[in-house]
Amino acid sequence: AQRPNGDGRELPPVAAAVFEAMPSRGRAPLGALCSRAPASPRECLAALGLLVSRGLVEQDGSGWRLVEAVRKAARATSGPPAP
């Protein structure tokens, strides 16, 4: 996922890393996000709390995913691959 922009609020470094570790489709378990960020489980959960409060991610069963509006924006900006 790409960092959100346009709201004028920067994400702290760990939250930005966790956001960028989110898959654009599907969900990721906490352990996978911690590995990709990289961040400790405590740091990752704090970052996810901030991302939830900003309306960027949501918990889905045993994992975390981008909210629908963010997923749609990610798909719209990705476009087809270059030739």
mmCIF file of N, CA, C and O in Angstrom:
data_model
loop_
_atom_site.group_PDB
_atom_site.id
_atom_site.type_symbol
_atom_site.label_atom_id
_atom_site.label_comp_id
_atom_site.label_asym_id
_atom_site.label_seq_id
_atom_site.Cartn_x
_atom_site.Cartn_y
_atom_site.Cartn_z
ATOM 1 N N ALA A 1 0.843 -1.188 0.000
ATOM 2 C CA ALA A 1 0.000 0.000 0.000
ATOM 3 C C ALA A 1 0.874 1.230 0.000
ATOM 4 O O ALA A 1 1.969 1.214 0.549
ATOM 5 N N GLN A 2 0.397 2.273 -0.587
ATOM 6 C CA GLN A 2 1.125 3.530 -0.592
ATOM 7 C C GLN A 2 0.647 4.384 0.567
ATOM 8 O O GLN A 2 -0.492 4.263 1.007
ATOM 9 N N ARG A 3 1.516 5.272 1.029
ATOM 10 C CA ARG A 3 1.150 6.166 2.125
ATOM 11 C C ARG A 3 -0.017 7.044 1.718
ATOM 12 O O ARG A 3 -0.078 7.525 0.591
ATOM 13 N N PRO A 4 -0.927 7.273 2.668
ATOM 14 C CA PRO A 4 -2.024 8.185 2.359
ATOM 15 C C PRO A 4 -1.491 9.602 2.263
ATOM 16 O O PRO A 4 -0.485 9.936 2.880
ATOM 17 N N ASN A 5 -2.160 10.412 1.476
ATOM 18 C CA ASN A 5 -1.777 11.817 1.425
ATOM 19 C C ASN A 5 -3.025 12.650 1.224
ATOM 20 O O ASN A 5 -4.106 12.133 1.026
ATOM 21 N N GLY A 6 -2.862 13.941 1.320
ATOM 22 C CA GLY A 6 -3.984 14.822 1.089
ATOM 23 C C GLY A 6 -4.670 15.302 2.349
ATOM 24 O O GLY A 6 -5.364 16.298 2.307
ATOM 25 N N ASP A 7 -4.495 14.618 3.474
ATOM 26 C CA ASP A 7 -5.159 15.096 4.682
ATOM 27 C C ASP A 7 -4.247 15.993 5.503
ATOM 28 O O ASP A 7 -4.651 16.527 6.519
ATOM 29 N N GLY A 8 -3.007 16.156 5.064
ATOM 30 C CA GLY A 8 -2.091 17.056 5.738
ATOM 31 C C GLY A 8 -1.487 16.508 7.013
ATOM 32 O O GLY A 8 -0.733 17.193 7.678
ATOM 33 N N ARG A 9 -1.811 15.274 7.345
ATOM 34 C CA ARG A 9 -1.278 14.687 8.573
ATOM 35 C C ARG A 9 -0.251 13.623 8.221
ATOM 36 O O ARG A 9 -0.575 12.642 7.564
ATOM 37 N N GLU A 10 0.959 13.841 8.679
ATOM 38 C CA GLU A 10 2.012 12.853 8.462
ATOM 39 C C GLU A 10 1.845 11.714 9.456
ATOM 40 O O GLU A 10 1.429 11.931 10.589
ATOM 41 N N LEU A 11 2.189 10.537 9.036
ATOM 42 C CA LEU A 11 2.192 9.389 9.931
ATOM 43 C C LEU A 11 3.555 9.290 10.608
ATOM 44 O O LEU A 11 4.576 9.522 9.964
ATOM 45 N N PRO A 12 3.584 8.927 11.892
ATOM 46 C CA PRO A 12 4.872 8.661 12.531
ATOM 47 C C PRO A 12 5.586 7.530 11.779
ATOM 48 O O PRO A 12 4.936 6.710 11.119
ATOM 49 N N PRO A 13 6.916 7.464 11.888
ATOM 50 C CA PRO A 13 7.676 6.477 11.101
ATOM 51 C C PRO A 13 7.196 5.029 11.240
ATOM 52 O O PRO A 13 7.073 4.333 10.232
ATOM 53 N N VAL A 14 6.927 4.565 12.448
ATOM 54 C CA VAL A 14 6.506 3.168 12.609
ATOM 55 C C VAL A 14 5.126 2.959 11.983
ATOM 56 O O VAL A 14 4.900 1.955 11.299
ATOM 57 N N ALA A 15 4.211 3.903 12.173
ATOM 58 C CA ALA A 15 2.878 3.774 11.576
ATOM 59 C C ALA A 15 2.970 3.786 10.056
ATOM 60 O O ALA A 15 2.271 3.027 9.377
ATOM 61 N N ALA A 16 3.845 4.628 9.505
ATOM 62 C CA ALA A 16 4.028 4.663 8.049
ATOM 63 C C ALA A 16 4.574 3.330 7.553
ATOM 64 O O ALA A 16 4.130 2.814 6.523
ATOM 65 N N ALA A 17 5.520 2.749 8.295
ATOM 66 C CA ALA A 17 6.096 1.462 7.889
ATOM 67 C C ALA A 17 5.053 0.357 7.947
ATOM 68 O O ALA A 17 4.982 -0.491 7.044
ATOM 69 N N VAL A 18 4.218 0.363 8.989
ATOM 70 C CA VAL A 18 3.160 -0.653 9.098
ATOM 71 C C VAL A 18 2.140 -0.452 7.980
ATOM 72 O O VAL A 18 1.702 -1.421 7.347
ATOM 73 N N PHE A 19 1.778 0.784 7.694
ATOM 74 C CA PHE A 19 0.830 1.054 6.607
ATOM 75 C C PHE A 19 1.387 0.547 5.277
ATOM 76 O O PHE A 19 0.677 -0.089 4.498
ATOM 77 N N GLU A 20 2.650 0.808 5.021
ATOM 78 C CA GLU A 20 3.257 0.360 3.766
ATOM 79 C C GLU A 20 3.392 -1.157 3.707
ATOM 80 O O GLU A 20 3.465 -1.732 2.624
ATOM 81 N N ALA A 21 3.404 -1.806 4.867
ATOM 82 C CA ALA A 21 3.494 -3.268 4.918
ATOM 83 C C ALA A 21 2.145 -3.939 4.655
ATOM 84 O O ALA A 21 2.096 -5.145 4.401
ATOM 85 N N MET A 22 1.063 -3.165 4.675
ATOM 86 C CA MET A 22 -0.270 -3.727 4.452
ATOM 87 C C MET A 22 -0.410 -4.197 3.011
ATOM 88 O O MET A 22 -0.001 -3.494 2.082
ATOM 89 N N PRO A 23 -0.964 -5.385 2.799
ATOM 90 C CA PRO A 23 -1.206 -5.825 1.418
ATOM 91 C C PRO A 23 -2.337 -5.002 0.793
ATOM 92 O O PRO A 23 -3.255 -4.571 1.486
ATOM 93 N N SER A 24 -2.263 -4.768 -0.496
ATOM 94 C CA SER A 24 -3.322 -3.998 -1.160
ATOM 95 C C SER A 24 -4.601 -4.815 -1.315
ATOM 96 O O SER A 24 -5.670 -4.258 -1.492
ATOM 97 N N ARG A 25 -4.467 -6.126 -1.209
ATOM 98 C CA ARG A 25 -5.631 -7.018 -1.249
ATOM 99 C C ARG A 25 -5.506 -8.024 -0.121
ATOM 100 O O ARG A 25 -4.411 -8.448 0.223
ATOM 101 N N GLY A 26 -6.610 -8.429 0.411
ATOM 102 C CA GLY A 26 -6.604 -9.422 1.472
ATOM 103 C C GLY A 26 -6.200 -8.839 2.803
ATOM 104 O O GLY A 26 -6.193 -7.632 2.998
ATOM 105 N N ARG A 27 -5.876 -9.737 3.707
ATOM 106 C CA ARG A 27 -5.493 -9.291 5.043
ATOM 107 C C ARG A 27 -4.154 -9.885 5.412
ATOM 108 O O ARG A 27 -3.691 -10.846 4.798
ATOM 109 N N ALA A 28 -3.551 -9.297 6.443
ATOM 110 C CA ALA A 28 -2.259 -9.778 6.936
ATOM 111 C C ALA A 28 -2.354 -9.969 8.436
ATOM 112 O O ALA A 28 -2.885 -9.112 9.142
ATOM 113 N N PRO A 29 -1.810 -11.081 8.944
ATOM 114 C CA PRO A 29 -1.779 -11.272 10.388
ATOM 115 C C PRO A 29 -0.736 -10.337 11.010
ATOM 116 O O PRO A 29 0.176 -9.853 10.331
ATOM 117 N N LEU A 30 -0.878 -10.105 12.293
ATOM 118 C CA LEU A 30 0.021 -9.204 13.016
ATOM 119 C C LEU A 30 1.486 -9.598 12.814
ATOM 120 O O LEU A 30 2.324 -8.732 12.539
ATOM 121 N N GLY A 31 1.803 -10.866 12.914
ATOM 122 C CA GLY A 31 3.189 -11.306 12.771
ATOM 123 C C GLY A 31 3.791 -10.936 11.429
ATOM 124 O O GLY A 31 4.961 -10.527 11.351
ATOM 125 N N ALA A 32 3.017 -11.052 10.379
ATOM 126 C CA ALA A 32 3.508 -10.696 9.042
ATOM 127 C C ALA A 32 3.765 -9.201 8.947
ATOM 128 O O ALA A 32 4.770 -8.766 8.375
ATOM 129 N N LEU A 33 2.859 -8.400 9.504
ATOM 130 C CA LEU A 33 3.056 -6.952 9.474
ATOM 131 C C LEU A 33 4.291 -6.558 10.271
ATOM 132 O O LEU A 33 5.061 -5.692 9.842
ATOM 133 N N CYS A 34 4.476 -7.190 11.425
ATOM 134 C CA CYS A 34 5.657 -6.895 12.253
ATOM 135 C C CYS A 34 6.934 -7.218 11.493
ATOM 136 O O CYS A 34 7.909 -6.465 11.554
ATOM 137 N N SER A 35 6.945 -8.320 10.778
ATOM 138 C CA SER A 35 8.132 -8.712 10.001
ATOM 139 C C SER A 35 8.395 -7.761 8.853
ATOM 140 O O SER A 35 9.543 -7.399 8.592
ATOM 141 N N ARG A 36 7.349 -7.351 8.173
ATOM 142 C CA ARG A 36 7.507 -6.482 7.003
ATOM 143 C C ARG A 36 7.852 -5.052 7.382
ATOM 144 O O ARG A 36 8.476 -4.342 6.592
ATOM 145 N N ALA A 37 7.418 -4.585 8.567
ATOM 146 C CA ALA A 37 7.561 -3.166 8.924
ATOM 147 C C ALA A 37 9.015 -2.694 9.066
ATOM 148 O O ALA A 37 9.295 -1.617 8.571
ATOM 149 N N PRO A 38 9.968 -3.297 9.671
ATOM 150 C CA PRO A 38 9.898 -4.215 10.808
ATOM 151 C C PRO A 38 9.615 -3.446 12.099
ATOM 152 O O PRO A 38 10.091 -2.327 12.283
ATOM 153 N N ALA A 39 8.845 -4.073 12.963
ATOM 154 C CA ALA A 39 8.483 -3.463 14.241
ATOM 155 C C ALA A 39 8.162 -4.571 15.229
ATOM 156 O O ALA A 39 7.790 -5.676 14.836
ATOM 157 N N SER A 40 8.283 -4.265 16.504
ATOM 158 C CA SER A 40 7.911 -5.233 17.533
ATOM 159 C C SER A 40 6.393 -5.357 17.546
ATOM 160 O O SER A 40 5.686 -4.449 17.071
ATOM 161 N N PRO A 41 5.861 -6.435 18.094
ATOM 162 C CA PRO A 41 4.406 -6.556 18.179
ATOM 163 C C PRO A 41 3.756 -5.377 18.916
ATOM 164 O O PRO A 41 2.711 -4.889 18.501
ATOM 165 N N ARG A 42 4.392 -4.894 19.968
ATOM 166 C CA ARG A 42 3.848 -3.750 20.719
ATOM 167 C C ARG A 42 3.809 -2.491 19.842
ATOM 168 O O ARG A 42 2.809 -1.774 19.813
ATOM 169 N N GLU A 43 4.911 -2.221 19.126
ATOM 170 C CA GLU A 43 4.960 -1.060 18.233
ATOM 171 C C GLU A 43 3.931 -1.203 17.110
ATOM 172 O O GLU A 43 3.268 -0.232 16.730
ATOM 173 N N CYS A 44 3.823 -2.404 16.583
ATOM 174 C CA CYS A 44 2.908 -2.668 15.479
ATOM 175 C C CYS A 44 1.452 -2.451 15.911
ATOM 176 O O CYS A 44 0.675 -1.815 15.204
ATOM 177 N N LEU A 45 1.102 -2.954 17.083
ATOM 178 C CA LEU A 45 -0.264 -2.763 17.582
ATOM 179 C C LEU A 45 -0.568 -1.291 17.836
ATOM 180 O O LEU A 45 -1.670 -0.819 17.539
ATOM 181 N N ALA A 46 0.396 -0.551 18.370
ATOM 182 C CA ALA A 46 0.197 0.888 18.586
ATOM 183 C C ALA A 46 -0.007 1.596 17.243
ATOM 184 O O ALA A 46 -0.892 2.448 17.103
ATOM 185 N N ALA A 47 0.793 1.221 16.249
ATOM 186 C CA ALA A 47 0.662 1.814 14.915
ATOM 187 C C ALA A 47 -0.693 1.462 14.300
ATOM 188 O O ALA A 47 -1.352 2.314 13.695
ATOM 189 N N LEU A 48 -1.113 0.218 14.462
ATOM 190 C CA LEU A 48 -2.423 -0.193 13.926
ATOM 191 C C LEU A 48 -3.545 0.584 14.596
ATOM 192 O O LEU A 48 -4.509 0.977 13.937
ATOM 193 N N GLY A 49 -3.416 0.840 15.886
ATOM 194 C CA GLY A 49 -4.420 1.651 16.582
ATOM 195 C C GLY A 49 -4.534 3.041 15.979
ATOM 196 O O GLY A 49 -5.634 3.563 15.776
ATOM 197 N N LEU A 50 -3.393 3.646 15.675
ATOM 198 C CA LEU A 50 -3.396 4.964 15.038
ATOM 199 C C LEU A 50 -4.012 4.887 13.645
ATOM 200 O O LEU A 50 -4.834 5.731 13.266
ATOM 201 N N LEU A 51 -3.638 3.861 12.884
ATOM 202 C CA LEU A 51 -4.169 3.709 11.527
ATOM 203 C C LEU A 51 -5.682 3.467 11.548
ATOM 204 O O LEU A 51 -6.407 3.982 10.688
ATOM 205 N N VAL A 52 -6.168 2.716 12.528
ATOM 206 C CA VAL A 52 -7.615 2.510 12.682
ATOM 207 C C VAL A 52 -8.289 3.838 13.001
ATOM 208 O O VAL A 52 -9.321 4.187 12.415
ATOM 209 N N SER A 53 -7.700 4.611 13.907
ATOM 210 C CA SER A 53 -8.310 5.888 14.303
ATOM 211 C C SER A 53 -8.366 6.881 13.144
ATOM 212 O O SER A 53 -9.224 7.755 13.121
ATOM 213 N N ARG A 54 -7.469 6.739 12.196
ATOM 214 C CA ARG A 54 -7.474 7.614 11.016
ATOM 215 C C ARG A 54 -8.318 7.047 9.875
ATOM 216 O O ARG A 54 -8.381 7.624 8.790
ATOM 217 N N GLY A 55 -8.934 5.882 10.104
ATOM 218 C CA GLY A 55 -9.808 5.311 9.086
ATOM 219 C C GLY A 55 -9.082 4.684 7.917
ATOM 220 O O GLY A 55 -9.633 4.613 6.815
ATOM 221 N N LEU A 56 -7.862 4.211 8.140
ATOM 222 C CA LEU A 56 -7.068 3.654 7.049
ATOM 223 C C LEU A 56 -7.077 2.133 7.010
ATOM 224 O O LEU A 56 -6.973 1.540 5.937
ATOM 225 N N VAL A 57 -7.146 1.487 8.177
ATOM 226 C CA VAL A 57 -7.142 0.030 8.250
ATOM 227 C C VAL A 57 -8.228 -0.434 9.208
ATOM 228 O O VAL A 57 -8.766 0.360 9.984
ATOM 229 N N GLU A 58 -8.517 -1.721 9.126
ATOM 230 C CA GLU A 58 -9.496 -2.319 10.034
ATOM 231 C C GLU A 58 -9.083 -3.742 10.328
ATOM 232 O O GLU A 58 -8.369 -4.373 9.541
ATOM 233 N N GLN A 59 -9.511 -4.228 11.494
ATOM 234 C CA GLN A 59 -9.243 -5.615 11.833
ATOM 235 C C GLN A 59 -10.288 -6.477 11.144
ATOM 236 O O GLN A 59 -11.463 -6.129 11.094
ATOM 237 N N ASP A 60 -9.834 -7.580 10.585
ATOM 238 C CA ASP A 60 -10.714 -8.487 9.859
ATOM 239 C C ASP A 60 -10.409 -9.902 10.335
ATOM 240 O O ASP A 60 -9.441 -10.514 9.881
ATOM 241 N N GLY A 61 -11.197 -10.385 11.265
ATOM 242 C CA GLY A 61 -10.934 -11.706 11.813
ATOM 243 C C GLY A 61 -9.610 -11.724 12.547
ATOM 244 O O GLY A 61 -9.380 -10.938 13.454
ATOM 245 N N SER A 62 -8.710 -12.574 12.098
ATOM 246 C CA SER A 62 -7.415 -12.693 12.758
ATOM 247 C C SER A 62 -6.341 -11.838 12.090
ATOM 248 O O SER A 62 -5.160 -11.964 12.403
ATOM 249 N N GLY A 63 -6.730 -10.978 11.166
ATOM 250 C CA GLY A 63 -5.751 -10.149 10.460
ATOM 251 C C GLY A 63 -6.191 -8.710 10.339
ATOM 252 O O GLY A 63 -7.214 -8.293 10.899
ATOM 253 N N TRP A 64 -5.421 -7.963 9.604
ATOM 254 C CA TRP A 64 -5.661 -6.532 9.383
ATOM 255 C C TRP A 64 -5.687 -6.275 7.890
ATOM 256 O O TRP A 64 -4.968 -6.917 7.125
ATOM 257 N N ARG A 65 -6.522 -5.325 7.471
ATOM 258 C CA ARG A 65 -6.594 -4.989 6.045
ATOM 259 C C ARG A 65 -6.863 -3.504 5.882
ATOM 260 O O ARG A 65 -7.322 -2.820 6.808
ATOM 261 N N LEU A 66 -6.600 -3.020 4.684
ATOM 262 C CA LEU A 66 -6.935 -1.641 4.358
ATOM 263 C C LEU A 66 -8.445 -1.504 4.301
ATOM 264 O O LEU A 66 -9.136 -2.432 3.879
ATOM 265 N N VAL A 67 -8.968 -0.346 4.680
ATOM 266 C CA VAL A 67 -10.409 -0.129 4.550
ATOM 267 C C VAL A 67 -10.747 -0.040 3.063
ATOM 268 O O VAL A 67 -9.882 0.228 2.223
ATOM 269 N N GLU A 68 -11.993 -0.251 2.728
ATOM 270 C CA GLU A 68 -12.428 -0.323 1.322
ATOM 271 C C GLU A 68 -12.012 0.906 0.512
ATOM 272 O O GLU A 68 -11.510 0.776 -0.606
ATOM 273 N N ALA A 69 -12.192 2.100 1.050
ATOM 274 C CA ALA A 69 -11.855 3.316 0.302
ATOM 275 C C ALA A 69 -10.366 3.375 -0.020
ATOM 276 O O ALA A 69 -9.972 3.786 -1.116
ATOM 277 N N VAL A 70 -9.533 2.939 0.900
ATOM 278 C CA VAL A 70 -8.087 2.943 0.664
ATOM 279 C C VAL A 70 -7.723 1.869 -0.359
ATOM 280 O O VAL A 70 -6.885 2.092 -1.226
ATOM 281 N N ARG A 71 -8.374 0.703 -0.276
ATOM 282 C CA ARG A 71 -8.118 -0.356 -1.271
ATOM 283 C C ARG A 71 -8.493 0.135 -2.666
ATOM 284 O O ARG A 71 -7.750 -0.092 -3.626
ATOM 285 N N LYS A 72 -9.635 0.795 -2.791
ATOM 286 C CA LYS A 72 -10.056 1.303 -4.105
ATOM 287 C C LYS A 72 -9.068 2.329 -4.631
ATOM 288 O O LYS A 72 -8.722 2.320 -5.814
ATOM 289 N N ALA A 73 -8.604 3.221 -3.768
ATOM 290 C CA ALA A 73 -7.632 4.237 -4.186
ATOM 291 C C ALA A 73 -6.323 3.588 -4.620
ATOM 292 O O ALA A 73 -5.717 4.004 -5.600
ATOM 293 N N ALA A 74 -5.897 2.543 -3.910
ATOM 294 C CA ALA A 74 -4.661 1.839 -4.274
ATOM 295 C C ALA A 74 -4.795 1.181 -5.639
ATOM 296 O O ALA A 74 -3.878 1.221 -6.455
ATOM 297 N N ARG A 75 -5.965 0.585 -5.907
ATOM 298 C CA ARG A 75 -6.176 -0.052 -7.214
ATOM 299 C C ARG A 75 -6.229 0.997 -8.320
ATOM 300 O O ARG A 75 -5.715 0.779 -9.409
ATOM 301 N N ALA A 76 -6.832 2.143 -8.042
ATOM 302 C CA ALA A 76 -6.963 3.181 -9.064
ATOM 303 C C ALA A 76 -5.620 3.791 -9.424
ATOM 304 O O ALA A 76 -5.401 4.136 -10.573
ATOM 305 N N THR A 77 -4.711 3.896 -8.452
ATOM 306 C CA THR A 77 -3.415 4.518 -8.748
ATOM 307 C C THR A 77 -2.395 3.529 -9.269
ATOM 308 O O THR A 77 -1.392 3.938 -9.826
ATOM 309 N N SER A 78 -2.645 2.229 -9.086
ATOM 310 C CA SER A 78 -1.657 1.251 -9.549
ATOM 311 C C SER A 78 -1.658 1.136 -11.067
ATOM 312 O O SER A 78 -0.621 1.040 -11.686
ATOM 313 N N GLY A 79 -2.821 1.153 -11.690
ATOM 314 C CA GLY A 79 -2.923 1.104 -13.147
ATOM 315 C C GLY A 79 -2.273 -0.125 -13.766
ATOM 316 O O GLY A 79 -1.703 -0.956 -13.077
ATOM 317 N N PRO A 80 -2.333 -0.228 -15.078
ATOM 318 C CA PRO A 80 -1.715 -1.370 -15.758
ATOM 319 C C PRO A 80 -0.192 -1.225 -15.775
ATOM 320 O O PRO A 80 0.325 -0.116 -15.697
ATOM 321 N N PRO A 81 0.505 -2.329 -15.865
ATOM 322 C CA PRO A 81 1.973 -2.264 -15.914
ATOM 323 C C PRO A 81 2.461 -1.567 -17.178
ATOM 324 O O PRO A 81 1.797 -1.594 -18.219
ATOM 325 N N ALA A 82 3.603 -0.945 -17.074
ATOM 326 C CA ALA A 82 4.193 -0.266 -18.236
ATOM 327 C C ALA A 82 4.680 -1.305 -19.251
ATOM 328 O O ALA A 82 5.104 -2.383 -18.864
ATOM 329 N N PRO A 83 4.602 -0.995 -20.547
ATOM 330 C CA PRO A 83 5.037 -1.957 -21.579
ATOM 331 C C PRO A 83 6.533 -2.168 -21.559
ATOM 332 O O PRO A 83 7.301 -1.429 -21.121
#
